[in-house]
Amino acid sequence: MEKLKSGAEQLGLHLTPRQLELFDIYYQELTDWNRRLNLTRITDYAAVQVKHFLDSLTVVLGADFEKNGPRVIDVGTGAGLPAVPVKILFPDINLVLLEATAKKADFLHHLAGRLGLEGVEIVVGRAEEAAHDARYRETFGVVLSRAVASLPALVELTLPFVTVGGRLIAQKKGEVGTEVAQSSKAINVLGGRLREIKTVLIDELKDRRCLVIIDKVKVTPPEYPRRPGIPVKRPLR
Ligand code: SAH
């Protein structure tokens, strides 16, 4: 986990030997389960350290995970990215992993057990439905999401989970200007306000990665998100 360790230093994160050991277990479980279940195309030891684990940890540039151990949800977490790496670094966060595919959720249960994670709830379901459940709606100070949908749709899938005063951190790659411009209506309707597009400047991650940070400033109208599939099919424009 040398690459992860040195990369994380650039984020001001100093990983302990125990944390590095947990990332090693994560790597082994991910690649083991990946033989039966399509979790990731990236399986090379060095690449997983950088493109999955280190990339996940860059969300610390967008929020303070130390302060009060905030309640965090990862929408469309897949194999646990980005939230499980964050949880390894900040064990006090109260975490919900939301994933639509039951088999991926099976992996997450297994992984949480292997890593001995506490304060993690794994929810199988779609964001369009979970966001209407009072247990989850507007109850999170920080919402994370990586590689789930284009920004106009993603905003509808994620902002309903954020408490007023909290924020969404969406990880994006490449040119985001157009996507962000096309999201202005969705951001406004869902009760958000664009705070910042933060470029990730890490030696190992030089492929134009950024965090789109959106503050929640108003309550989301109850009709959002719309029915499953609609936010992606007919994004608010
Ligand atoms: N965040 C992970 C996985 C990205 S793949 C990573 O960066 O590696 C997108 C994942 O989101 C898939 O596992 C898919 O099942 C899930 N997903 C897509 N739409 C969803 C929705 N509406 N609600 C919940 N999960 C969703």
CSV table of N, CA, C and O and ligand atoms in Angstrom, one decimal, residues 38-40 52 55-56 74-82 98-101 104 123 125-129 145-149 157 171 228-229 232, ligand 1:
chain,number,residue,atom,x,y,z
A,38,ASN,N,-19.2,-8.7,-11.0
A,38,ASN,CA,-18.5,-7.6,-11.7
A,38,ASN,C,-18.6,-6.4,-10.8
A,38,ASN,O,-19.5,-5.6,-10.8
A,39,LEU,N,-17.5,-6.2,-10.0
A,39,LEU,CA,-17.4,-5.0,-9.1
A,39,LEU,C,-16.6,-3.9,-9.7
A,39,LEU,O,-16.8,-2.7,-9.5
A,40,THR,N,-15.5,-4.3,-10.4
A,40,THR,CA,-14.6,-3.3,-11.0
A,40,THR,C,-13.8,-3.8,-12.1
A,40,THR,O,-13.5,-5.0,-12.2
A,52,HIS,N,-8.8,3.7,-7.1
A,52,HIS,CA,-9.9,3.5,-6.2
A,52,HIS,C,-9.7,4.1,-4.8
A,52,HIS,O,-10.5,5.0,-4.4
A,55,ASP,N,-8.2,7.9,-4.9
A,55,ASP,CA,-9.2,8.7,-5.5
A,55,ASP,C,-10.4,8.9,-4.5
A,55,ASP,O,-10.9,10.0,-4.4
A,56,SER,N,-10.8,7.9,-3.8
A,56,SER,CA,-11.9,8.0,-2.9
A,56,SER,C,-11.5,9.0,-1.8
A,56,SER,O,-12.4,9.8,-1.3
A,74,ASP,N,-23.3,7.3,0.9
A,74,ASP,CA,-22.7,7.1,-0.4
A,74,ASP,C,-23.8,6.6,-1.3
A,74,ASP,O,-24.2,5.4,-1.1
A,75,VAL,N,-24.2,7.3,-2.3
A,75,VAL,CA,-25.3,6.9,-3.2
A,75,VAL,C,-24.7,6.2,-4.4
A,75,VAL,O,-23.9,6.8,-5.2
A,76,GLY,N,-25.1,4.9,-4.6
A,76,GLY,CA,-24.6,4.1,-5.7
A,76,GLY,C,-23.1,3.7,-5.4
A,76,GLY,O,-22.2,3.9,-6.2
A,77,THR,N,-22.9,3.1,-4.2
A,77,THR,CA,-21.6,2.9,-3.7
A,77,THR,C,-20.8,1.8,-4.4
A,77,THR,O,-19.6,1.7,-4.3
A,78,GLY,N,-21.6,0.9,-5.1
A,78,GLY,CA,-20.9,-0.2,-5.8
A,78,GLY,C,-20.1,-1.1,-4.8
A,78,GLY,O,-20.7,-1.7,-3.8
A,79,ALA,N,-18.8,-1.2,-5.0
A,79,ALA,CA,-18.0,-1.9,-4.1
A,79,ALA,C,-17.5,-1.1,-2.8
A,79,ALA,O,-16.6,-1.5,-2.2
A,80,GLY,N,-18.2,0.0,-2.6
A,80,GLY,CA,-17.9,0.7,-1.4
A,80,GLY,C,-17.1,2.0,-1.6
A,80,GLY,O,-16.5,2.6,-0.7
A,81,LEU,N,-17.2,2.5,-2.8
A,81,LEU,CA,-16.3,3.6,-3.2
A,81,LEU,C,-17.2,4.8,-3.5
A,81,LEU,O,-18.1,4.7,-4.3
A,82,PRO,N,-16.9,6.0,-3.0
A,82,PRO,CA,-15.7,6.3,-2.2
A,82,PRO,C,-15.8,6.1,-0.6
A,82,PRO,O,-14.9,6.3,0.1
A,98,LEU,N,-25.6,3.1,0.1
A,98,LEU,CA,-26.8,2.8,-0.7
A,98,LEU,C,-26.4,2.2,-2.0
A,98,LEU,O,-25.6,2.8,-2.8
A,99,GLU,N,-27.0,1.0,-2.3
A,99,GLU,CA,-26.6,0.4,-3.6
A,99,GLU,C,-27.8,-0.4,-4.1
A,99,GLU,O,-28.5,-1.1,-3.4
A,100,ALA,N,-28.1,-0.2,-5.4
A,100,ALA,CA,-29.3,-0.8,-6.0
A,100,ALA,C,-29.2,-2.3,-6.2
A,100,ALA,O,-30.2,-3.1,-6.2
A,101,THR,N,-28.0,-2.8,-6.4
A,101,THR,CA,-27.8,-4.2,-6.8
A,101,THR,C,-27.5,-5.1,-5.5
A,101,THR,O,-26.5,-4.9,-4.8
A,104,LYS,N,-24.1,-6.8,-5.0
A,104,LYS,CA,-23.0,-5.8,-4.5
A,104,LYS,C,-23.2,-5.6,-3.0
A,104,LYS,O,-22.2,-5.4,-2.3
A,123,VAL,N,-27.9,-0.3,2.7
A,123,VAL,CA,-29.2,-0.3,2.2
A,123,VAL,C,-29.3,-0.7,0.8
A,123,VAL,O,-28.6,-0.1,-0.1
A,125,GLY,N,-31.3,-0.7,-2.5
A,125,GLY,CA,-32.4,0.0,-3.0
A,125,GLY,C,-32.0,1.1,-3.9
A,125,GLY,O,-30.8,1.4,-4.1
A,126,ARG,N,-33.0,1.8,-4.5
A,126,ARG,CA,-32.7,2.9,-5.4
A,126,ARG,C,-32.8,4.2,-4.7
A,126,ARG,O,-33.7,4.4,-3.9
A,127,ALA,N,-32.0,5.1,-5.1
A,127,ALA,CA,-32.0,6.4,-4.5
A,127,ALA,C,-33.4,7.1,-4.7
A,127,ALA,O,-33.8,7.8,-3.8
A,128,GLU,N,-34.0,6.8,-5.8
A,128,GLU,CA,-35.3,7.5,-6.1
A,128,GLU,C,-36.3,7.1,-5.0
A,128,GLU,O,-37.3,7.8,-4.8
A,129,GLU,N,-36.1,5.8,-4.4
A,129,GLU,CA,-37.1,5.4,-3.4
A,129,GLU,C,-36.6,5.7,-2.0
A,129,GLU,O,-37.3,6.2,-1.2
A,145,SER,N,-20.9,10.7,-3.9
A,145,SER,CA,-21.3,9.9,-5.0
A,145,SER,C,-20.2,9.9,-6.1
A,145,SER,O,-19.7,11.0,-6.4
A,146,ARG,N,-19.9,8.7,-6.6
A,146,ARG,CA,-18.9,8.7,-7.6
A,146,ARG,C,-19.3,7.8,-8.8
A,146,ARG,O,-19.8,6.6,-8.5
A,147,ALA,N,-19.2,8.3,-10.0
A,147,ALA,CA,-19.5,7.4,-11.2
A,147,ALA,C,-20.9,6.8,-11.2
A,147,ALA,O,-21.0,5.6,-11.5
A,148,VAL,N,-21.9,7.6,-10.9
A,148,VAL,CA,-23.3,7.0,-10.9
A,148,VAL,C,-24.1,7.6,-12.0
A,148,VAL,O,-24.8,6.8,-12.7
A,149,ALA,N,-24.1,8.8,-12.3
A,149,ALA,CA,-24.9,9.4,-13.3
A,149,ALA,C,-24.4,10.8,-13.7
A,149,ALA,O,-23.5,11.3,-13.0
A,157,LEU,N,-30.8,12.6,-7.7
A,157,LEU,CA,-30.7,11.4,-6.9
A,157,LEU,C,-30.0,11.6,-5.5
A,157,LEU,O,-30.1,10.7,-4.7
A,171,GLN,N,-17.9,13.3,-7.2
A,171,GLN,CA,-16.6,13.1,-7.9
A,171,GLN,C,-16.8,13.0,-9.4
A,171,GLN,O,-17.5,12.2,-9.8
A,228,PRO,N,-38.4,5.9,-10.1
A,228,PRO,CA,-37.1,5.2,-10.5
A,228,PRO,C,-36.9,5.3,-12.0
A,228,PRO,O,-37.8,5.0,-12.8
A,229,GLY,N,-35.8,5.7,-12.4
A,229,GLY,CA,-35.4,5.8,-13.8
A,229,GLY,C,-35.6,7.2,-14.4
A,229,GLY,O,-34.9,7.5,-15.4
A,232,VAL,N,-32.7,10.0,-14.6
A,232,VAL,CA,-31.7,9.7,-15.6
A,232,VAL,C,-32.3,9.9,-17.0
A,232,VAL,O,-31.6,10.4,-17.9
B,1,SAH,N1,-19.5,4.4,-6.7
B,1,SAH,C1,-18.9,3.2,-7.2
B,1,SAH,C2,-19.7,2.4,-8.2
B,1,SAH,C3,-20.0,3.2,-9.5
B,1,SAH,S1,-21.0,2.2,-10.6
B,1,SAH,C4,-17.5,3.5,-7.8
B,1,SAH,O1,-17.2,4.7,-8.0
B,1,SAH,O2,-16.7,2.6,-8.0
B,1,SAH,C5,-22.6,2.8,-10.2
B,1,SAH,C6,-23.3,2.1,-9.1
B,1,SAH,O3,-24.4,2.8,-8.7
B,1,SAH,C7,-23.7,0.7,-9.5
B,1,SAH,O4,-23.3,-0.2,-8.5
B,1,SAH,C8,-25.2,0.8,-9.6
B,1,SAH,O5,-25.9,-0.4,-9.2
B,1,SAH,C9,-25.5,2.0,-8.6
B,1,SAH,N2,-26.7,2.7,-8.9
B,1,SAH,C10,-27.0,3.3,-10.1
B,1,SAH,N3,-28.2,4.0,-10.1
B,1,SAH,C11,-28.6,3.9,-8.8
B,1,SAH,C12,-29.7,4.4,-8.1
B,1,SAH,N4,-30.6,5.1,-8.7
B,1,SAH,N5,-29.9,4.1,-6.8
B,1,SAH,C13,-28.9,3.3,-6.1
B,1,SAH,N6,-27.8,2.8,-6.7
B,1,SAH,C14,-27.7,3.1,-8.0
